[in-house]
PDB file of C-alpha atoms and ligand atoms in Angstrom:
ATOM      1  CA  UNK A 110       0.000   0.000   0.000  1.00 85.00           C
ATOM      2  CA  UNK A 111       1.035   3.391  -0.456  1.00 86.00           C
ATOM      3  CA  UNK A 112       1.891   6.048   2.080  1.00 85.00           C
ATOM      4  CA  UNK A 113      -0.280   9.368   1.693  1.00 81.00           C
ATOM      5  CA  UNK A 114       1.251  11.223   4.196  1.00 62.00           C
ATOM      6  CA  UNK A 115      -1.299  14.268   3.762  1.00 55.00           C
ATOM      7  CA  UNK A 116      -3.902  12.379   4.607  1.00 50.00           C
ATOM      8  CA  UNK A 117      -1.967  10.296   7.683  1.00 44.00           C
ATOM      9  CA  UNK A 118      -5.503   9.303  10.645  1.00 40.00           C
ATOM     10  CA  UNK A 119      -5.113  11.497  14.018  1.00 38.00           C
ATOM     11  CA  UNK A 120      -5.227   8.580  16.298  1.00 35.00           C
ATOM     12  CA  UNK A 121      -1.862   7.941  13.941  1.00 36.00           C
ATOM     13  CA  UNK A 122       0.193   4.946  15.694  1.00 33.00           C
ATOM     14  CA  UNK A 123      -2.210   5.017  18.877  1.00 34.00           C
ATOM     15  CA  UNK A 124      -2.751   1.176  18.455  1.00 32.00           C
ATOM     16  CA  UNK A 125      -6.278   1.420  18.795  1.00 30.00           C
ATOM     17  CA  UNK A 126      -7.069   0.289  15.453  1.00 36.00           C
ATOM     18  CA  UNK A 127      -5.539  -2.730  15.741  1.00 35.00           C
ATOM     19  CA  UNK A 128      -6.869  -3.494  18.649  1.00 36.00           C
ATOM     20  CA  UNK A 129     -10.838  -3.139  17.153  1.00 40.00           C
ATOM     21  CA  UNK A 130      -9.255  -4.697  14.310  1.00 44.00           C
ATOM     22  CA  UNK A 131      -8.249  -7.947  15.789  1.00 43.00           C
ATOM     23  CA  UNK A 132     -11.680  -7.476  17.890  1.00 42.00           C
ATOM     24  CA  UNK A 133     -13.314  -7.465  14.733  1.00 48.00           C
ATOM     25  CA  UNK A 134     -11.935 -10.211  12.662  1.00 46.00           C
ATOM     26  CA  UNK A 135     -12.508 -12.786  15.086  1.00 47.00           C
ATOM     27  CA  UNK A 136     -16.197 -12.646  14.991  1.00 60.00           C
ATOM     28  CA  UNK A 137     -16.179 -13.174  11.125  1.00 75.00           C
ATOM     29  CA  UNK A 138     -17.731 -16.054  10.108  1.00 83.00           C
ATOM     30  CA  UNK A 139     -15.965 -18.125   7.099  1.00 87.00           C
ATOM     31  CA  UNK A 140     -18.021 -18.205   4.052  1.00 89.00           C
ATOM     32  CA  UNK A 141     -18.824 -21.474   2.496  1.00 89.00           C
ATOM     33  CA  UNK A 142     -15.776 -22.446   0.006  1.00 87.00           C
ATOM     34  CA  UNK A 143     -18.895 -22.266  -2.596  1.00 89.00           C
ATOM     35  CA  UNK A 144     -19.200 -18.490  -2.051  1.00 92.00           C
ATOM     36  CA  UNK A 145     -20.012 -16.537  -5.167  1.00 95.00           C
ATOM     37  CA  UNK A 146     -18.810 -12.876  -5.606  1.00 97.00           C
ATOM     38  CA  UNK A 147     -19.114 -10.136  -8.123  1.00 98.00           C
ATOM     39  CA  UNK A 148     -16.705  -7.465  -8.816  1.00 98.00           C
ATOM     40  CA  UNK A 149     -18.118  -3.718  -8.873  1.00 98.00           C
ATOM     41  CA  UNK A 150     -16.983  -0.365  -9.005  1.00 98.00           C
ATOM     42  CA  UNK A 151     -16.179   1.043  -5.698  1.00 98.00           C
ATOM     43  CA  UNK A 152     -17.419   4.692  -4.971  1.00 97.00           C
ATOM     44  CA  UNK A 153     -17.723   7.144  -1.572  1.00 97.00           C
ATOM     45  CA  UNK A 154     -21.482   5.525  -1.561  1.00 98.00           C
ATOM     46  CA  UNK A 155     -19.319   2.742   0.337  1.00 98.00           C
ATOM     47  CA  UNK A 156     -16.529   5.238   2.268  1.00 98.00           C
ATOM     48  CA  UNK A 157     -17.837   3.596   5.709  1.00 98.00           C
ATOM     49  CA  UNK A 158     -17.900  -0.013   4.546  1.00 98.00           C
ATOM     50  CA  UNK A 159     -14.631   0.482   2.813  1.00 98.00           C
ATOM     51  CA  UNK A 160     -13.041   2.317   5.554  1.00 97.00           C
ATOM     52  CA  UNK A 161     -14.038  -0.521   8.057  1.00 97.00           C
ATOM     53  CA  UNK A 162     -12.531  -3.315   6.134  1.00 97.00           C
ATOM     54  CA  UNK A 163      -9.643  -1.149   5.530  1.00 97.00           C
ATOM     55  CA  UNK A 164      -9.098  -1.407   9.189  1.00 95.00           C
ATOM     56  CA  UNK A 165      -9.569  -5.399   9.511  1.00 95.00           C
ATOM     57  CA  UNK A 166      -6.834  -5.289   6.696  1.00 96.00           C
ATOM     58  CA  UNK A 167      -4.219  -3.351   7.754  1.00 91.00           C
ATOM     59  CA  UNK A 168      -3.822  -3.954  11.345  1.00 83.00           C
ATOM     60  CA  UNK A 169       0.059  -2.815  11.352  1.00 72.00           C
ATOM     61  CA  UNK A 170      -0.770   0.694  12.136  1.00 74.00           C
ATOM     62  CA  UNK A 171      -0.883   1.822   8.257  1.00 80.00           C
ATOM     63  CA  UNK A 172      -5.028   2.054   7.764  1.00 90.00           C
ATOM     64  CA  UNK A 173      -5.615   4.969   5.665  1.00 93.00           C
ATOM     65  CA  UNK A 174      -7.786   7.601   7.668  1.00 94.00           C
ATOM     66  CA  UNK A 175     -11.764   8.239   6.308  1.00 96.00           C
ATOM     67  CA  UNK A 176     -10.117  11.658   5.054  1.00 96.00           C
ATOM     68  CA  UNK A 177      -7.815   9.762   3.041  1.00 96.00           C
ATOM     69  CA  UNK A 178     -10.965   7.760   1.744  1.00 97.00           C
ATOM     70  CA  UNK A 179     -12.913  10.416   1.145  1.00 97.00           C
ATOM     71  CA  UNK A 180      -9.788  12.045  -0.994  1.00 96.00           C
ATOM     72  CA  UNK A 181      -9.462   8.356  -3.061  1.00 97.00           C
ATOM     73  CA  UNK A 182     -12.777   7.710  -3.242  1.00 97.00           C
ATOM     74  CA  UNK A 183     -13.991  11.036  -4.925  1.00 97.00           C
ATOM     75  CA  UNK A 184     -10.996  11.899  -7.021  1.00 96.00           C
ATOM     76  CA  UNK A 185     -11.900  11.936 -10.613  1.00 95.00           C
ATOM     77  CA  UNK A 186      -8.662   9.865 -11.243  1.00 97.00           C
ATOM     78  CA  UNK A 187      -9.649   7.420  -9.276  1.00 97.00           C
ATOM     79  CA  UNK A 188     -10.126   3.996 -10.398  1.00 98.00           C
ATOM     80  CA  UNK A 189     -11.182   1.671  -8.052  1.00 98.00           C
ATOM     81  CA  UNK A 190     -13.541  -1.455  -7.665  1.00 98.00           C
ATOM     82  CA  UNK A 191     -15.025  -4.380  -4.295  1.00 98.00           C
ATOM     83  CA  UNK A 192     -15.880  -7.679  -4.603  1.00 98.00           C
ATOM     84  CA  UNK A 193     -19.054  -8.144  -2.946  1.00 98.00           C
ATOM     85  CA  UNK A 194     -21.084 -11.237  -1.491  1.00 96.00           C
ATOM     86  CA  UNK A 195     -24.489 -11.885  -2.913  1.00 95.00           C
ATOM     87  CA  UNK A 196     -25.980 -10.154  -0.368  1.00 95.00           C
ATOM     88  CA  UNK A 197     -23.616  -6.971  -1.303  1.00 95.00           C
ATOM     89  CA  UNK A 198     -21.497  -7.154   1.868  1.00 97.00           C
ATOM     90  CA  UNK A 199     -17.963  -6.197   0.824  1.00 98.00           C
ATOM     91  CA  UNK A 200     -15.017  -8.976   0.735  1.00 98.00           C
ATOM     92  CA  UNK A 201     -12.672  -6.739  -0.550  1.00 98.00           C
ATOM     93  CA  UNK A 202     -11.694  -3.906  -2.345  1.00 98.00           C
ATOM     94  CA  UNK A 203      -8.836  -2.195  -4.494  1.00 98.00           C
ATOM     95  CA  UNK A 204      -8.072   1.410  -4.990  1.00 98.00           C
ATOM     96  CA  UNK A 205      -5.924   2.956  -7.804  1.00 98.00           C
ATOM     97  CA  UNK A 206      -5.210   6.311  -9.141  1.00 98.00           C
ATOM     98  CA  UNK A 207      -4.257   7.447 -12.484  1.00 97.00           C
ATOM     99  CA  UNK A 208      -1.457   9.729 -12.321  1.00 96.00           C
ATOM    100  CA  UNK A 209      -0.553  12.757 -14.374  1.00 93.00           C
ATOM    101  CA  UNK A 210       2.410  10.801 -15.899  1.00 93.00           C
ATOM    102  CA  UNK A 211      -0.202   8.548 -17.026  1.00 92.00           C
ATOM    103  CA  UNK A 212       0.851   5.727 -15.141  1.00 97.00           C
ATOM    104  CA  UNK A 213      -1.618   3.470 -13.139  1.00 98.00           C
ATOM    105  CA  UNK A 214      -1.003   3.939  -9.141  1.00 98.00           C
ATOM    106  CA  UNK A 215      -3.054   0.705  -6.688  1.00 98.00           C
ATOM    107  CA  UNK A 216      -2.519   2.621  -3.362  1.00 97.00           C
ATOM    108  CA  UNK A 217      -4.282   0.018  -1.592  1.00 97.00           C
ATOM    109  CA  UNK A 218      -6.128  -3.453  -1.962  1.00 98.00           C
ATOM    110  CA  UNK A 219      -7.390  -5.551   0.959  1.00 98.00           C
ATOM    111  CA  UNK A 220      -9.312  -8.723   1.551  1.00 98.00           C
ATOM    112  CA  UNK A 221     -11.300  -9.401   4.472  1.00 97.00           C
ATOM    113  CA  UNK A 222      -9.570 -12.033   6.942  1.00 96.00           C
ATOM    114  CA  UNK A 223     -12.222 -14.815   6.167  1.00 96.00           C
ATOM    115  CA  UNK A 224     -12.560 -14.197   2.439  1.00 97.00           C
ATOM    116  CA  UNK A 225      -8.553 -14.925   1.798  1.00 97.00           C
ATOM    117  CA  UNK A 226      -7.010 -17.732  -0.613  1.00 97.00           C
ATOM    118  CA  UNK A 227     -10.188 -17.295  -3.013  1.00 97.00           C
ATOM    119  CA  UNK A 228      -8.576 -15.509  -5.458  1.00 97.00           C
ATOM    120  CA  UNK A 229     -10.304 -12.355  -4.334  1.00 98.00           C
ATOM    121  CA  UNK A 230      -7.180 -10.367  -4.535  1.00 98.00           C
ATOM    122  CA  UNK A 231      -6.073 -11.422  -8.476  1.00 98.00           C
ATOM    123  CA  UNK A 232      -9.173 -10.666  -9.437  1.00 98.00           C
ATOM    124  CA  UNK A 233      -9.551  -7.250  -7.889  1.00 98.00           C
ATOM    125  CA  UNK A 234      -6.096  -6.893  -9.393  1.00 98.00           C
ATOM    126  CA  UNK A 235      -6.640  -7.947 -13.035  1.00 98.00           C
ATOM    127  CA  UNK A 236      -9.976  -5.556 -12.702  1.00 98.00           C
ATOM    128  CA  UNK A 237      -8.373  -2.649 -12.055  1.00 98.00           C
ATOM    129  CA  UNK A 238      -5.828  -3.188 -14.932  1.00 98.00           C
ATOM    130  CA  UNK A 239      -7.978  -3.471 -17.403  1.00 98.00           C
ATOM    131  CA  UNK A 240      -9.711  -0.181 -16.066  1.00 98.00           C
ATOM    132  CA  UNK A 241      -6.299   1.392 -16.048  1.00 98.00           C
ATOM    133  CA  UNK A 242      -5.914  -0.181 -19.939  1.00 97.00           C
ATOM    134  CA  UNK A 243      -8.944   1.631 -20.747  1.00 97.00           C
ATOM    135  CA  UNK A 244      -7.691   4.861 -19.790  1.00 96.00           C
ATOM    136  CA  UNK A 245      -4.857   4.220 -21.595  1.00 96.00           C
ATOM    137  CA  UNK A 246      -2.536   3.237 -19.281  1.00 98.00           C
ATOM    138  CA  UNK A 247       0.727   0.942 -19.620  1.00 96.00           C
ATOM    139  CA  UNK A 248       2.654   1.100 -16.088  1.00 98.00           C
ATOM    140  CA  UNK A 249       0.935   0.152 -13.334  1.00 98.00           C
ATOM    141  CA  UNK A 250       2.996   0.682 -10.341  1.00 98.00           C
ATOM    142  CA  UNK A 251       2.210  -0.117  -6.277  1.00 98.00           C
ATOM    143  CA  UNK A 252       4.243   0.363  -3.731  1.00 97.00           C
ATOM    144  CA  UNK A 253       4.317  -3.058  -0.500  1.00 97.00           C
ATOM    145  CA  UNK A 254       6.413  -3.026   2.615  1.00 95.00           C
ATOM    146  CA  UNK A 255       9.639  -5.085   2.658  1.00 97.00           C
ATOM    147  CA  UNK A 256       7.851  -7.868   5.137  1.00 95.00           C
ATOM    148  CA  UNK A 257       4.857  -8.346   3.083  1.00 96.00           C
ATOM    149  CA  UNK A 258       6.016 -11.842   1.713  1.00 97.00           C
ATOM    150  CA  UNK A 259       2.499 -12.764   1.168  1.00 97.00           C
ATOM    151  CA  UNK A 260       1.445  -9.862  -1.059  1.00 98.00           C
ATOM    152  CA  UNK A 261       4.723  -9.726  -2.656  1.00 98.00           C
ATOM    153  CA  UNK A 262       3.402 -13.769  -4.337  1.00 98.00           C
ATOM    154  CA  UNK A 263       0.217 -12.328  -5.191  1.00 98.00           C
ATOM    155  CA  UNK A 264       2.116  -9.079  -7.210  1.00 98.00           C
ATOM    156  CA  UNK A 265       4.734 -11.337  -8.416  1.00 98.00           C
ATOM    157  CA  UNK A 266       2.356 -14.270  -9.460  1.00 98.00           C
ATOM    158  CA  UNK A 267       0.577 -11.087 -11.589  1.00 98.00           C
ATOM    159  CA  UNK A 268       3.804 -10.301 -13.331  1.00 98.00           C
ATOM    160  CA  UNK A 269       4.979  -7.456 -11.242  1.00 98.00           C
ATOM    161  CA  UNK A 270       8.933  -7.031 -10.481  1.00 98.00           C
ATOM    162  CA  UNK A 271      10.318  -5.124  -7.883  1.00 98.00           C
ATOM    163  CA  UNK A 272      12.242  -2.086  -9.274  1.00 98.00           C
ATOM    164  CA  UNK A 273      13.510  -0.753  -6.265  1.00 97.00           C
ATOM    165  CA  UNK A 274      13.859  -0.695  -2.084  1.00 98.00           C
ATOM    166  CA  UNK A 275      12.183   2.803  -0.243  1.00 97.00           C
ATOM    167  CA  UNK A 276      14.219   3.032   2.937  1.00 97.00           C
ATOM    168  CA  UNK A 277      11.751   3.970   5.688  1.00 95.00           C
ATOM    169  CA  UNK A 278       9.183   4.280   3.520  1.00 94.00           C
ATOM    170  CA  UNK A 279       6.320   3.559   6.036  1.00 91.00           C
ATOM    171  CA  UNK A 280       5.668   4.993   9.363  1.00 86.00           C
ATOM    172  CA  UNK A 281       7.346   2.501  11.768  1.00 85.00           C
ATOM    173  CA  UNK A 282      10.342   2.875   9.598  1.00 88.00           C
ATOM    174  CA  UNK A 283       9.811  -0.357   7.975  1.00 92.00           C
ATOM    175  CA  UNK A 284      11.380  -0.485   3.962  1.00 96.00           C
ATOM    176  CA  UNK A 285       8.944  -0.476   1.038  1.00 96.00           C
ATOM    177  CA  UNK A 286       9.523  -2.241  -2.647  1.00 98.00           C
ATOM    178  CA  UNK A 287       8.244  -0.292  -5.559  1.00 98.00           C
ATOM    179  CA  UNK A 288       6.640  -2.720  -7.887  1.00 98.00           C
ATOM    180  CA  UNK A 289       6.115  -2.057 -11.486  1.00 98.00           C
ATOM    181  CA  UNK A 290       3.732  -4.456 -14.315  1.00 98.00           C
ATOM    182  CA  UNK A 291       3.753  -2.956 -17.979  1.00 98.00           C
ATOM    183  CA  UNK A 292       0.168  -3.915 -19.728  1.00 96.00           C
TER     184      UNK A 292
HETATM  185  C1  LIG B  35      -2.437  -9.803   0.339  1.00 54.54           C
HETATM  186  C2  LIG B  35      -3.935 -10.027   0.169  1.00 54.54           C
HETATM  187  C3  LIG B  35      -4.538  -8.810  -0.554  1.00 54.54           C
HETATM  188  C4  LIG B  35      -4.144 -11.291  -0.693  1.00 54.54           C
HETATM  189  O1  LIG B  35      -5.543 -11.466  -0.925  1.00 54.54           O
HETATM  190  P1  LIG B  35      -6.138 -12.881  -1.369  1.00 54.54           P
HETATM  191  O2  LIG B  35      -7.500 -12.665  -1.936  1.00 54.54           O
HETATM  192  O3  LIG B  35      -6.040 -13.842  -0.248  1.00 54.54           O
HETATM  193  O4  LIG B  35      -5.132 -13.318  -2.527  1.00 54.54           O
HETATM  194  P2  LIG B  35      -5.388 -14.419  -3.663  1.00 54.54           P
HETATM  195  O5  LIG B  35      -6.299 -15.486  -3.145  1.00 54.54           O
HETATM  196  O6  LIG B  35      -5.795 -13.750  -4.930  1.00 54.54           O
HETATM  197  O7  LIG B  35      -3.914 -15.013  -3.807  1.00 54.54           O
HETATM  198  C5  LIG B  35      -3.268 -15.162  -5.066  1.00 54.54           C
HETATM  199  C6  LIG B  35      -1.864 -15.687  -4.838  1.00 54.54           C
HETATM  200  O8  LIG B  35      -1.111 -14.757  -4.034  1.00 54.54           O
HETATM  201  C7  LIG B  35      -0.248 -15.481  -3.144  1.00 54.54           C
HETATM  202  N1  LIG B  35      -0.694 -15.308  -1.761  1.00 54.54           N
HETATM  203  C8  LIG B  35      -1.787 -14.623  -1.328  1.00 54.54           C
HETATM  204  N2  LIG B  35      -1.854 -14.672   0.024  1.00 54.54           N
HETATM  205  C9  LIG B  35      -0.795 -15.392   0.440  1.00 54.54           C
HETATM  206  C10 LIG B  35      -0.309 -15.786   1.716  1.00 54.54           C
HETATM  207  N3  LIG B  35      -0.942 -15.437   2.862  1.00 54.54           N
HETATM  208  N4  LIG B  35       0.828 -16.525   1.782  1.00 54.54           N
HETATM  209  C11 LIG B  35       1.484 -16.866   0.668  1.00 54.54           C
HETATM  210  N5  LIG B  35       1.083 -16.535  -0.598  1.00 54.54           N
HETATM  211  C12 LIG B  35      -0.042 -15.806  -0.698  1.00 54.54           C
HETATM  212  C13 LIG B  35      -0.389 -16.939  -3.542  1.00 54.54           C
HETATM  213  O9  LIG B  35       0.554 -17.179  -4.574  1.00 54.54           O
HETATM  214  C14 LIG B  35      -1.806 -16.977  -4.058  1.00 54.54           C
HETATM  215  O10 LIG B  35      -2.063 -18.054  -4.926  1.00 54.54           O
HETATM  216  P3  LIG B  35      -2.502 -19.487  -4.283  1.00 54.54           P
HETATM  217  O11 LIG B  35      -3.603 -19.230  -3.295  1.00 54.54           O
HETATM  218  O12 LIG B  35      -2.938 -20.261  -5.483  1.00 54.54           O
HETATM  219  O13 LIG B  35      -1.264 -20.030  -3.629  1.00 54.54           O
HETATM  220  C15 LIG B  35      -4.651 -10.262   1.520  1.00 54.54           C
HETATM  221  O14 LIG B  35      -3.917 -11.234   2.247  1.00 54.54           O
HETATM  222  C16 LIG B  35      -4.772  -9.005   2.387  1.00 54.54           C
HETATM  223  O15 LIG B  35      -5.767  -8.283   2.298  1.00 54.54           O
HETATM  224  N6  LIG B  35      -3.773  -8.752   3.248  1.00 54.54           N
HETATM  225  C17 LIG B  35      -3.803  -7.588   4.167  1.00 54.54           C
HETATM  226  C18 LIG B  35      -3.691  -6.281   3.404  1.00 54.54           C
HETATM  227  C19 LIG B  35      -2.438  -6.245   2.545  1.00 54.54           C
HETATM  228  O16 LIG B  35      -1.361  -6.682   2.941  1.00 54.54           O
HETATM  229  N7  LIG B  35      -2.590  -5.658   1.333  1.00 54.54           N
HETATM  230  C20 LIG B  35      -1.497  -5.474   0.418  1.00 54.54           C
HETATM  231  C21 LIG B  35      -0.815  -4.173   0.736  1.00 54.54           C
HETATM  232  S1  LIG B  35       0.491  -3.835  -0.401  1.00 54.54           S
END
């Protein structure tokens, strides 16, 4: 995930996220292994849904605030989509932005805890790049912290390579990989 630093939450490294967070995930129930999903477009209709689940994702301390949200959500650049349940309850979600140097920029994709391993993820993934190939666009680029093995296999098993190490690039001080896919 990327860092937007001018939208960084107040309660910034208070550890109270993760603490709901945890709270949270372990009243999820596991969907049945026959669970269908649909992909949509993700919009600030769902900022609260969105901004919950971004919270049961990220339970490091890097959740983006609801300002930072409300910023990705209603920029006309945006370009972002959720997989829902059949009853509409969000599983997931990935946000991307097209920047001025017309490449495509995920900021952030998470999967609820219980909704993992389906494939959720690659298909959020190959979603958004053919919204970004739509626009136009031929770099996608993402940015992961160093100790994110598992999302490292999912952007490598997409065709992304790392291009370079961000010393301190998140808050903690832990190193981030820029990733880069052409289309
Ligand atoms: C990383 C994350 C998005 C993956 O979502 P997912 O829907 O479970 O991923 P997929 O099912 O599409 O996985 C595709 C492939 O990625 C790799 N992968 C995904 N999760 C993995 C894990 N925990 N361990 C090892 N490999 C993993 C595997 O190669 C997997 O293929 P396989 O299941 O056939 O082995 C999810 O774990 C998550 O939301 N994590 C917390 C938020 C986060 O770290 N986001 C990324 C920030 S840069």
């Amino acid at each position: 995930m990327a860092v937007l630093k001018k939208f960084r939450p107040r309660w910034w490294l208070s550890g109270r996220q993760s603490e709901s967070a945890d709270a949270h995930a372990n009243i999820a129930l596991v969907p049945p292994i026959n669970a269908r999903y649909d992909v949509r477009p993700l919009t600030v209709s769902q900022i609260d849904e969105c901004w919950r689940l971004d919270q049961r994702c990220f339970v490091d301390g890097e959740a983006y605030s609801r300002d930072t949200f409300e910023y990705l959500l209603t920029a006309p650049e945006s370009v972002s989509y959720r997989a829902v349940m059949q009853n509409s309850a969000m599983a997931g979600f990935v946000i991307g932005l097209l920047e001025p140097d017309h490449t495509g920029h995920i900021t952030t994709i998470g999967i609820a805890p219980e909704h993992r391993r389906r494939r959720l993820a690659s298909c959020l993934m190959e979603t958004i790049e053919s919204g970004f190939q739509r626009r136009d666009v031929r770099i996608v680029r993402l940015e992961v912290r160093a100790s994110n093995v598992s999302a490292q296999k999912l952007y490598t098993s997409l065709g992304y390579s790392i291009t370079q190490r961000l010393p301190k690039y998140y808050s903690n001080g832990g190193d981030g990989l820029l990733m880069i896919k052409s289309l």
